[in-house]
Short mmCIF file of C-alpha atoms in Angstrom, two decimals:
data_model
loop_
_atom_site.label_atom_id
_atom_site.label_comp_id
_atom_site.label_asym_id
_atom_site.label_seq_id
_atom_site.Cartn_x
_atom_site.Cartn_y
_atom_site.Cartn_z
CA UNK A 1 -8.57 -1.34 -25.46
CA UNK A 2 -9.40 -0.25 -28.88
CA UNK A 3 -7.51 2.25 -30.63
CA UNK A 4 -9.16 5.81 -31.65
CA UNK A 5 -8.80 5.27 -35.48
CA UNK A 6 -11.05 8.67 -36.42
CA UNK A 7 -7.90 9.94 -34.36
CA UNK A 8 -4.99 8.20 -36.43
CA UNK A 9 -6.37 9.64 -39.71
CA UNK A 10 -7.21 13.28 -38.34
CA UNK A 11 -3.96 13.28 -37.42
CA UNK A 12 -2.95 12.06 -40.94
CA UNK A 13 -1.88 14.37 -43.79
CA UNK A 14 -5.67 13.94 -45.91
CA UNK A 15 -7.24 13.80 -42.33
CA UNK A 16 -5.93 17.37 -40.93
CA UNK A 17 -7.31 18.70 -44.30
CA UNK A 18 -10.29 17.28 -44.02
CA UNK A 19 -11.47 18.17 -40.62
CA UNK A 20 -10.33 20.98 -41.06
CA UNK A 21 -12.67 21.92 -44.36
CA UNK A 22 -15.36 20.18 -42.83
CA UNK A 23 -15.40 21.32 -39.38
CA UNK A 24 -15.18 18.01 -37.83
CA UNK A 25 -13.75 17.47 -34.16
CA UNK A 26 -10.13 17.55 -34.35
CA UNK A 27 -8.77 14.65 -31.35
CA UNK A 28 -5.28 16.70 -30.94
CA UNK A 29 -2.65 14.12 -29.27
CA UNK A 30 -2.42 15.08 -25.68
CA UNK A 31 1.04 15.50 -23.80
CA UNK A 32 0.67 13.81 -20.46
CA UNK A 33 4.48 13.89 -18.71
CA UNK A 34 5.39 15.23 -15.39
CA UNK A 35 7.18 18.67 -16.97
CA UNK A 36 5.37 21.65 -16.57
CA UNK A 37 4.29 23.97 -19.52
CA UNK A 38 6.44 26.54 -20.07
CA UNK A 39 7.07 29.20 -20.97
CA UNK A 40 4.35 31.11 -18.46
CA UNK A 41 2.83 34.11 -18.63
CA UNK A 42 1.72 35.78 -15.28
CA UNK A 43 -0.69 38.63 -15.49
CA UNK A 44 -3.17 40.00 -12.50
CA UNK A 45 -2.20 40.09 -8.96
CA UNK A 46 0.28 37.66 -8.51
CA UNK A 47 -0.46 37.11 -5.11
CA UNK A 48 0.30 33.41 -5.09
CA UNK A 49 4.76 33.03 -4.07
CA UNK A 50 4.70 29.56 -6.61
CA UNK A 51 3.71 31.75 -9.49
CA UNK A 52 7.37 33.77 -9.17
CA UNK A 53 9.23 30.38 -9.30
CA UNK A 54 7.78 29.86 -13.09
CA UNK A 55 9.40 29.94 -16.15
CA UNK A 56 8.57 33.43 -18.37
CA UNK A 57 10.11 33.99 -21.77
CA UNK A 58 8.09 34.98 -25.25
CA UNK A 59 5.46 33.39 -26.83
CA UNK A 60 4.35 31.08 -27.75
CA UNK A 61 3.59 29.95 -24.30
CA UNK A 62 2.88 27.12 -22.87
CA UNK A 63 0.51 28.37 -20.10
CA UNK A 64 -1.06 31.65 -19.23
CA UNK A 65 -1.71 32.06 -15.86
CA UNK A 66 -3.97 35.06 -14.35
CA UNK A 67 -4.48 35.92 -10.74
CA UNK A 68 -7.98 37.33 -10.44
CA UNK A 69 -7.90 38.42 -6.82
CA UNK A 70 -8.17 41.47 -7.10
CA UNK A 71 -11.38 41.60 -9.16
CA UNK A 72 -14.27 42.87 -6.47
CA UNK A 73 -16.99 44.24 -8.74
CA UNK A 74 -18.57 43.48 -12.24
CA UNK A 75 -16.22 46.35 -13.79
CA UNK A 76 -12.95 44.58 -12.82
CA UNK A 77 -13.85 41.50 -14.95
CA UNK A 78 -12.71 43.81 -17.83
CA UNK A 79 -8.81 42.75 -16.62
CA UNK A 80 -9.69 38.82 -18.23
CA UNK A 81 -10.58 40.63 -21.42
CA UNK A 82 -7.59 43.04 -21.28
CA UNK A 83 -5.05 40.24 -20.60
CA UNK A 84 -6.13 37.11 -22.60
CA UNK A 85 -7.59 38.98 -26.01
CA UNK A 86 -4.00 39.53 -27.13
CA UNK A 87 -2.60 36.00 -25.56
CA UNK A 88 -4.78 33.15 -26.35
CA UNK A 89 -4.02 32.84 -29.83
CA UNK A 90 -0.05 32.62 -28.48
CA UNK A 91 -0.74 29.79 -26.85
CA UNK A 92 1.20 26.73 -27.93
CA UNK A 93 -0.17 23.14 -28.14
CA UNK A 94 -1.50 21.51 -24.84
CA UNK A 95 -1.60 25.03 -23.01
CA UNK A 96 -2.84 25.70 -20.20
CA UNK A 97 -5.27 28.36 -18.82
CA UNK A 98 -5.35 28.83 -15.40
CA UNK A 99 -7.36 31.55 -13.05
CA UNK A 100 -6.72 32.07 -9.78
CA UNK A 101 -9.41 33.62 -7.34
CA UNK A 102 -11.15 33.90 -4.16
CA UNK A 103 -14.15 32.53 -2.41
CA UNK A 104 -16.46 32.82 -4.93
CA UNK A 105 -18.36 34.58 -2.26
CA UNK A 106 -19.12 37.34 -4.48
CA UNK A 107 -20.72 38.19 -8.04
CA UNK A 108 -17.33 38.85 -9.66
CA UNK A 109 -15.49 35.83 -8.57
CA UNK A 110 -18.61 33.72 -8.94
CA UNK A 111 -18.55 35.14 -12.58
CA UNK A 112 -14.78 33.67 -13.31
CA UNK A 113 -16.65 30.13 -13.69
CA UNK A 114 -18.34 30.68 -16.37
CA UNK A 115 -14.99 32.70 -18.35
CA UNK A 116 -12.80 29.80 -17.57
CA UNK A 117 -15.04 26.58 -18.74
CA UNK A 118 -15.96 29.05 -21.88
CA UNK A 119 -12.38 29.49 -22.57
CA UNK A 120 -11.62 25.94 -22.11
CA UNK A 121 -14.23 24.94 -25.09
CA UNK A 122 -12.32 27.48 -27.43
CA UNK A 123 -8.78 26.05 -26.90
CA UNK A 124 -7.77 24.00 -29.75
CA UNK A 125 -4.75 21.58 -29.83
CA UNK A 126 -5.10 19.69 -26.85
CA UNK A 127 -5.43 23.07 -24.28
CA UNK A 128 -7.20 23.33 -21.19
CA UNK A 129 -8.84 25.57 -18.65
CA UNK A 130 -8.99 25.87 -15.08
CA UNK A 131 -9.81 27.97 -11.95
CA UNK A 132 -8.85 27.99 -8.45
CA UNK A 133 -10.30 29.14 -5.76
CA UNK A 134 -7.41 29.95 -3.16
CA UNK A 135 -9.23 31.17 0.73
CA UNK A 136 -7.35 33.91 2.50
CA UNK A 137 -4.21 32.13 4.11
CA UNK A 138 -4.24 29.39 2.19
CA UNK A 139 -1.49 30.84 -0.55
CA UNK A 140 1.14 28.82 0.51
CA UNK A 141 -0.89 25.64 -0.01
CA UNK A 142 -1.22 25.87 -4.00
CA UNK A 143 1.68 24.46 -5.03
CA UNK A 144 0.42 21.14 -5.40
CA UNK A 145 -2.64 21.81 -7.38
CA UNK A 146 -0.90 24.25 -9.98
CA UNK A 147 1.78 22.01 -10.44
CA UNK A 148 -0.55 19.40 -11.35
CA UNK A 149 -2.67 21.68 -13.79
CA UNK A 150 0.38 23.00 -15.32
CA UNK A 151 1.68 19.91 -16.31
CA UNK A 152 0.75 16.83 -18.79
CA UNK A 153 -0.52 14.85 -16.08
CA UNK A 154 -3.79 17.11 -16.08
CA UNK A 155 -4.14 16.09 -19.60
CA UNK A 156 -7.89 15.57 -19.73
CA UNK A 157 -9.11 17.77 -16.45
CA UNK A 158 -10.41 20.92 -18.16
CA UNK A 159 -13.17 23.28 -17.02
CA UNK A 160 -12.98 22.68 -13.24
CA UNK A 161 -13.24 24.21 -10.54
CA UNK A 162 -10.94 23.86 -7.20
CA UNK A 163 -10.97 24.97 -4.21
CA UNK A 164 -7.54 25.21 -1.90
CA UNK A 165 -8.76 25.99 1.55
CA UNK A 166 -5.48 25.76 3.92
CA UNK A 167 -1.66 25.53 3.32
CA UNK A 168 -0.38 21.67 4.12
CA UNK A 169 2.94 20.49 4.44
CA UNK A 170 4.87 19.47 1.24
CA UNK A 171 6.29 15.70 0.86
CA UNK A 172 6.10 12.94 -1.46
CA UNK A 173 4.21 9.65 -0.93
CA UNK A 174 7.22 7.55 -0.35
CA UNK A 175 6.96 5.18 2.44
CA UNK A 176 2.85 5.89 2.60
CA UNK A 177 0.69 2.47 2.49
CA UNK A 178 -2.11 3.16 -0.37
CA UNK A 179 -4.94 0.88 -0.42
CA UNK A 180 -6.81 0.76 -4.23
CA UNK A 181 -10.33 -1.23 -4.18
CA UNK A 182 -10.97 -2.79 -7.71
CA UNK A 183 -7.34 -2.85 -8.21
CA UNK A 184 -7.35 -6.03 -10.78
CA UNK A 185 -7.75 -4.23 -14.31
CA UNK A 186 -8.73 -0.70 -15.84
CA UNK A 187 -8.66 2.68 -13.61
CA UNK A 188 -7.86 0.51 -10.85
CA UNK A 189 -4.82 -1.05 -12.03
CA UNK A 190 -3.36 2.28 -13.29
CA UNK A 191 -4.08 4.45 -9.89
CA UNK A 192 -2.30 1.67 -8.61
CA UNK A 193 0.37 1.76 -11.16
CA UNK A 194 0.77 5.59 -10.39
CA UNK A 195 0.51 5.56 -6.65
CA UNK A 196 3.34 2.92 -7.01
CA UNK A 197 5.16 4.92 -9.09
CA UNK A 198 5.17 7.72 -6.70
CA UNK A 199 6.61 5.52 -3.96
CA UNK A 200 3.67 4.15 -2.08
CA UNK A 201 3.45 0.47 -0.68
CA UNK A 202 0.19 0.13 -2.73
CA UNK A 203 -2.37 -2.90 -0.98
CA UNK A 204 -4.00 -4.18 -4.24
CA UNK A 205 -7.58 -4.80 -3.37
CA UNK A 206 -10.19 -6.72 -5.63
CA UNK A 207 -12.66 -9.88 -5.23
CA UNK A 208 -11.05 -13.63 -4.92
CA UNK A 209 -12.27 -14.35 -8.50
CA UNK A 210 -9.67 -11.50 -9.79
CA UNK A 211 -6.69 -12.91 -8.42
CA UNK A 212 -4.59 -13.86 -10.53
CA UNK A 213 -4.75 -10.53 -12.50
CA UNK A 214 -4.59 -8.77 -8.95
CA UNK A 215 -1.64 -10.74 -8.04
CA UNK A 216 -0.12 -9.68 -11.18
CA UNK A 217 -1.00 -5.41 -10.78
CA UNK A 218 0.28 -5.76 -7.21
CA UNK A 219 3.89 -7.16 -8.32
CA UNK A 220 4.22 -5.15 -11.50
CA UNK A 221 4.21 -2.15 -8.68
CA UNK A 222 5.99 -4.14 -5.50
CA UNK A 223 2.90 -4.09 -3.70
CA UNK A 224 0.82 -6.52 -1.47
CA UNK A 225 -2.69 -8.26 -2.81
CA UNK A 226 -5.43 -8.58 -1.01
CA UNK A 227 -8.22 -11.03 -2.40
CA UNK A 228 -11.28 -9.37 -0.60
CA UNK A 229 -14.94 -9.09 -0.93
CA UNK A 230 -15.59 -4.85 0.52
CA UNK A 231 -19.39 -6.23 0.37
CA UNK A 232 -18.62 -8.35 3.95
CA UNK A 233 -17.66 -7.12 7.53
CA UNK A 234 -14.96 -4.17 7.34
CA UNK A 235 -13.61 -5.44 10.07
CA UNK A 236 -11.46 -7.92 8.18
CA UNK A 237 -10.04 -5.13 5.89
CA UNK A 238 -9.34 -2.86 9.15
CA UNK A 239 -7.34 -5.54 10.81
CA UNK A 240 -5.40 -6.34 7.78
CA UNK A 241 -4.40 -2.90 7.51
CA UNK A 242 -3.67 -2.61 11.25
CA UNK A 243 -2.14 -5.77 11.48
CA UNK A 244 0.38 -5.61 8.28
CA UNK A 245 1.07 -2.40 8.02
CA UNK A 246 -0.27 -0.42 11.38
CA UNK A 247 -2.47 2.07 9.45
CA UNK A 248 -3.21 3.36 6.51
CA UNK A 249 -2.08 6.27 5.00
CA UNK A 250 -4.56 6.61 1.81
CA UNK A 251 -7.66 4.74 0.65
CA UNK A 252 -8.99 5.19 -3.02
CA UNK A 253 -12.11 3.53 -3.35
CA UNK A 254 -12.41 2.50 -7.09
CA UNK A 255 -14.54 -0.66 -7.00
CA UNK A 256 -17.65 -0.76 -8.73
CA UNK A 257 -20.26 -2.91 -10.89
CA UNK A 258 -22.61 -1.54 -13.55
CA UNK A 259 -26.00 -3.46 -13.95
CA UNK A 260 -27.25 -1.83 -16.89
CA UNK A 261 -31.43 -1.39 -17.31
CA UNK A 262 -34.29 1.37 -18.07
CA UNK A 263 -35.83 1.82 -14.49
CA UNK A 264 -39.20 -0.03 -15.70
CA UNK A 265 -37.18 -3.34 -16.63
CA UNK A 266 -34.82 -3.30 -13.33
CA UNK A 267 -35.56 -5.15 -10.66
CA UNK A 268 -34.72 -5.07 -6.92
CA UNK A 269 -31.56 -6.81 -7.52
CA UNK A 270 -29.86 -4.79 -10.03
CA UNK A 271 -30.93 -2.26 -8.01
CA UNK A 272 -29.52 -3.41 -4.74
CA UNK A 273 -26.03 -4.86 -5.97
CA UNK A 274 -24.80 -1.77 -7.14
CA UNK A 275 -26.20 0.65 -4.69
CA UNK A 276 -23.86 -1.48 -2.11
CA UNK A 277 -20.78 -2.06 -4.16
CA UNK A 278 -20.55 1.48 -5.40
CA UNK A 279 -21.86 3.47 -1.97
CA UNK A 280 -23.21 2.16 0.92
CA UNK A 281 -20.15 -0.68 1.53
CA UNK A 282 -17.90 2.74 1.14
CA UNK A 283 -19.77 4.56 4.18
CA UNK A 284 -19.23 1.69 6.28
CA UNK A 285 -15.35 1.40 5.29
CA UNK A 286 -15.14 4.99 6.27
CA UNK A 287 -16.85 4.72 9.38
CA UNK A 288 -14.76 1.67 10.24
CA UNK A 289 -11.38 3.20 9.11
CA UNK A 290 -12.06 6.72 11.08
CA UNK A 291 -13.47 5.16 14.34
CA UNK A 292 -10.75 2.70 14.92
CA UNK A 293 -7.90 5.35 13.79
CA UNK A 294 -7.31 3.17 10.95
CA UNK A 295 -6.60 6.06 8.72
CA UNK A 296 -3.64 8.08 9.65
CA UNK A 297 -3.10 11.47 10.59
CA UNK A 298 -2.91 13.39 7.41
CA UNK A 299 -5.04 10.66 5.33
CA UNK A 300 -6.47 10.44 2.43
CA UNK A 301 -10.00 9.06 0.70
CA UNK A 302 -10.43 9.42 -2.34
CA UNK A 303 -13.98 8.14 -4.34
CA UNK A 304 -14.57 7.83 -7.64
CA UNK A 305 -17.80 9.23 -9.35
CA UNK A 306 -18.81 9.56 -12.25
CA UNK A 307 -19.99 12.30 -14.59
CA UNK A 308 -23.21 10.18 -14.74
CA UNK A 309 -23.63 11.03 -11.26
CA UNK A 310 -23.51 14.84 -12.27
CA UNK A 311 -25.78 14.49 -15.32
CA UNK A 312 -27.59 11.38 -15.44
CA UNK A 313 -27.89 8.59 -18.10
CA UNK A 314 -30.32 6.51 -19.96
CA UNK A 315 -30.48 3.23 -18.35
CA UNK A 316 -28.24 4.01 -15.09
CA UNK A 317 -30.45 4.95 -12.50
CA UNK A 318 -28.66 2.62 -10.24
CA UNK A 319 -25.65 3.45 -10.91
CA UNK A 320 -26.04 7.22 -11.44
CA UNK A 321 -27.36 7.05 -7.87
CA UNK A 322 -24.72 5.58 -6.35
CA UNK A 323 -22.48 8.07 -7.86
CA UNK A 324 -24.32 11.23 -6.72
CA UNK A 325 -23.87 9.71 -3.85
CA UNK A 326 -20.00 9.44 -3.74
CA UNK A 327 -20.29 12.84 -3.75
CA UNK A 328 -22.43 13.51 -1.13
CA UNK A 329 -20.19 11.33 0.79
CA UNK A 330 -17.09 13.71 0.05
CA UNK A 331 -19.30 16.64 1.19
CA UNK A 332 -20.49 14.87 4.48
CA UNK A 333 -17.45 13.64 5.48
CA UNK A 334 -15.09 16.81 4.28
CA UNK A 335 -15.42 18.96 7.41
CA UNK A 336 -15.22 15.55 10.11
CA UNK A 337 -11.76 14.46 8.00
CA UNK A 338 -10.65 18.55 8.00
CA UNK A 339 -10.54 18.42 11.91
CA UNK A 340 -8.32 15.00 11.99
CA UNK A 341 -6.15 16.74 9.56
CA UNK A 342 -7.46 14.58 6.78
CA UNK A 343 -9.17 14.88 3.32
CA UNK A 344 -11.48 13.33 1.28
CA UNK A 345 -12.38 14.35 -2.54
CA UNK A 346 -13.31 12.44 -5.46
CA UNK A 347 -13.06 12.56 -9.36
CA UNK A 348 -15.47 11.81 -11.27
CA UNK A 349 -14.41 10.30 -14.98
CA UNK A 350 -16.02 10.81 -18.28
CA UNK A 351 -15.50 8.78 -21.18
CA UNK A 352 -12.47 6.41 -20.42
CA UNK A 353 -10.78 4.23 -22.99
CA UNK A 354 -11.09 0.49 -21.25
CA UNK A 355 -12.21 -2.62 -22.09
CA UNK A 356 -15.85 -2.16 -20.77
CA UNK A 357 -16.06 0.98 -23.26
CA UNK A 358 -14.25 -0.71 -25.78
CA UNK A 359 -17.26 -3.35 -25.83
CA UNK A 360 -20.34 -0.17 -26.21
CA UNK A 361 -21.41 -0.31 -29.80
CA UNK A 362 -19.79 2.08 -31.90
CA UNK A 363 -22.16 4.70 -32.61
CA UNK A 364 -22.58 5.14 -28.55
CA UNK A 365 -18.54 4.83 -27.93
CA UNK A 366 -17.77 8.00 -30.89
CA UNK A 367 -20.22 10.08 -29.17
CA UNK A 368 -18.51 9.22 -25.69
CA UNK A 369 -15.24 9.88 -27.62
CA UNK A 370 -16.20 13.53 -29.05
CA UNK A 371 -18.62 14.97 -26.87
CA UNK A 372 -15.91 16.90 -25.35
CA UNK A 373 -13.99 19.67 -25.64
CA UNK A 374 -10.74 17.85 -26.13
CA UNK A 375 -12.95 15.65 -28.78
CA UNK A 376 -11.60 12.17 -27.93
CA UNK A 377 -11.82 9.85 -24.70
CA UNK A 378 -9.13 9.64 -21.66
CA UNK A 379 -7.44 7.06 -20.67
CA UNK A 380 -7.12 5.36 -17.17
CA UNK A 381 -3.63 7.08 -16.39
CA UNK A 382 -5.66 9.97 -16.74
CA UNK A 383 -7.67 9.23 -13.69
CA UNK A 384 -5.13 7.92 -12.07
CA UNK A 385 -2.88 10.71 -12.09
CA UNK A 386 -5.86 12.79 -10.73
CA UNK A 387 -5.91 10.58 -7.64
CA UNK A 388 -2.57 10.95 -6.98
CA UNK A 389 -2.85 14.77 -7.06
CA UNK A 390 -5.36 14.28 -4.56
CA UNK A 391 -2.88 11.81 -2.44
CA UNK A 392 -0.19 13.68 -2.30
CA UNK A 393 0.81 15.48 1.10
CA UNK A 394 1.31 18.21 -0.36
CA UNK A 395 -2.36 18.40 -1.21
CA UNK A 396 -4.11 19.12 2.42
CA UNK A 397 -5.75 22.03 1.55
CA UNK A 398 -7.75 20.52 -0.98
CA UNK A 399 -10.46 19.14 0.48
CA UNK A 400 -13.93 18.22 -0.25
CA UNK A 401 -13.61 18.50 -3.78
CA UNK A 402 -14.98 16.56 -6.89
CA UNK A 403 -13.13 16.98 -10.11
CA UNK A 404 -14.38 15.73 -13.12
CA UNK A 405 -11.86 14.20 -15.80
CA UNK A 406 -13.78 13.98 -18.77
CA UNK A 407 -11.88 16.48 -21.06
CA UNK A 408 -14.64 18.75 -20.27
CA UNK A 409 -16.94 16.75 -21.60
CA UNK A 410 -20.34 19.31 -23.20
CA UNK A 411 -23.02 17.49 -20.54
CA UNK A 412 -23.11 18.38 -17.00
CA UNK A 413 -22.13 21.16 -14.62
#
């Protein structure tokens, strides 16, 4: 992995003067631990009982939190004005913005989108900007999700919109079995490395020619590996999860292959290959893990997109396919999982510091870096922590969603 160097010297005592003369994007050094910002400051409706357990005190603060709820009509929308034109400037380094509303079943609440991802391209200093959408009932089943936003580990998720639909019970992921496909190196190894690190038996998935690094991921987190081609019959992956460890409790599926072409110059192969690596292998998993009761009660998929899946790219037809797809996948199969008291979401990462990204040519790897708000690139733990979000039990009420963690990177929705 290469290091950010524009990022060493704006952080640098000529660098902070210079970008800051010039204009130039300013890569702020993100905080990415477990504590949550503090201290908060609540203003709206307070509906939600989590938001009384924060910390207040003066500012500067670390987050400002507002629950919209109570905006109905267009004239209500004045109450964002009215309570972040004094605050935002008093917000400290890596704040975080957070609005909490309805069903965006109506113009107002639909309107909050388009407040909270502007508001998340003004921050400076390493602050980001969410909404959630909590339904009617589901109050009690936020925790999760604004405990993740509100702390480092949503370091590069900014601009997104979430959707809490029903309260689930809390708990941790201790004594869960996680299985991670393309578990060997990169994003893989690190969800791994989280899931781990939240107490999961983590089944380290990845081809027979990645072994040795496999073996390597699944001892560093006191896992099991599992040399594996997803391409072949399911079957064999269902009875090794039956047979070893008598379910499953959540399945992350991370593998995929790029194969790189304009559409003119790809053939049927390239085409092919990574349409059933990166989708259609994934449907049959599914079908196989929910029709033998592989998957446990209270489960857990989680896919992994891609933003090129949301926006397209030169070259990555293929592959931007196969990622739309992922997502159509977390759509179909949301309400089936829902009634089996199961969920399925999926994130979909930007620009990622890894060794595939390290090895773009420059010009096209500082673009990936700075077209973002946060104006530099995540890093695997990044979308790894965002699976784990997803994991947890105490997440059950968010379901069918696709979060993007690309430090709201300026293309796509």
């Amino acid at each position: 992995m290469l290091v950010d160097r524009y990022q060493k010297f704006a952080s640098s005592g000529l660098g902070r003067q210079l970008v800051r003369r010039l204009g130039l994007p300013n890569p702020y050094p993100l905080r990415r631990d477990a504590a949550l910002a503090t201290p908060v400051l609540v203003g709206g409706a307070s509906r939600l009982p989590f938001l009384k357990q924060l910390e207040t005190g003066p500012a500067p603060y670390g987050a400002l939190v507002f629950d919209a709820s109570d905006i109905v009509a267009v004239s209500d929308l004045r109450q964002l004005h009215d309570f972040f034109h004094p605050t935002i400037t008093q917000l400290g380094p890596c704040g975080r913005v957070i609005v909490i509303g309805r069903s965006p079943d109506s113009v107002a609440q639909r309107a909050l989108e388009g407040f909270v991802r502007s508001v998340g391209k003004e921050l400076r200093r390493g602050g980001t900007a969410n909404l959630v959408h909590v339904a009617d009932g589901a109050e009690d089943g936020v925790e999760s999700t604004l405990r993740f936003l509100l702390s480092g580990r949503s370091a590069y998720v900014s601009g997104q919109v979430i959707h809490v639909s029903s309260v689930s019970p809390v708990g941790t992921l201790e004594g869960k079995v996680a299985l991670v496909t393309g578990a060997s190196r990169g994003i893989g190894a690190a969800i791994a490395t989280v899931l781990g690190r939240e107490g999961a038996h983590v089944v380290c998935l990845d081809v027979p020619a990645a072994g040795d690094e496999l073996s390597k991921v699944a001892n560093s987190v006191g896992g099991s590996a599992l040399q594996l081609d997803i391409t072949g019959d399911p079957a064999r992956l269902t009875s090794y999860l039956l047979e070893r460890h008598g379910g499953v409790d959540v399945v992350v599926h991370n593998a995929g292959i790029t194969r790189d072409k304009t559409l003119a110059r790809m053939d049927s192969s390239l085409w092919d290959s990574v349409l059933e690596v990166n989708l259609a292998c994934q449907e049959r998993i599914n079908a196989a893990l929910l029709s033998e009761n592989v998957l446990r009660e209270g489960g857990r998929i989680v896919g992994v997109s891609s933003i090129a899946g949301i926006a397209g790219n030169v070259g990555q037809t293929n592959y931007a396919t196969s990622k739309a797809g992922v997502i159509g996948m977390v759509q179909t199969l949301a309400p089936v999982l829902a009634a089996r008291g199961a969920t399925i979401n999926a994130v979909a990462p930007g620009f990622i510091e890894t060794k595939m990204t390290a090895a773009v040519p420059f010009a096209t790897r500082e673009v990936g870096r700075r077209m973002n708000s946060l104006s530099q690139g995540g890093l695997p733990v990044d979308v790894a922590e965002t699976v784990a979000w997803f994991a947890s039990p105490g997440s059950g009420g968010v379901n069918g969603n696709v979060v993007r963690v690309c430090g709201q990177m300026l293309l796509g929705a």
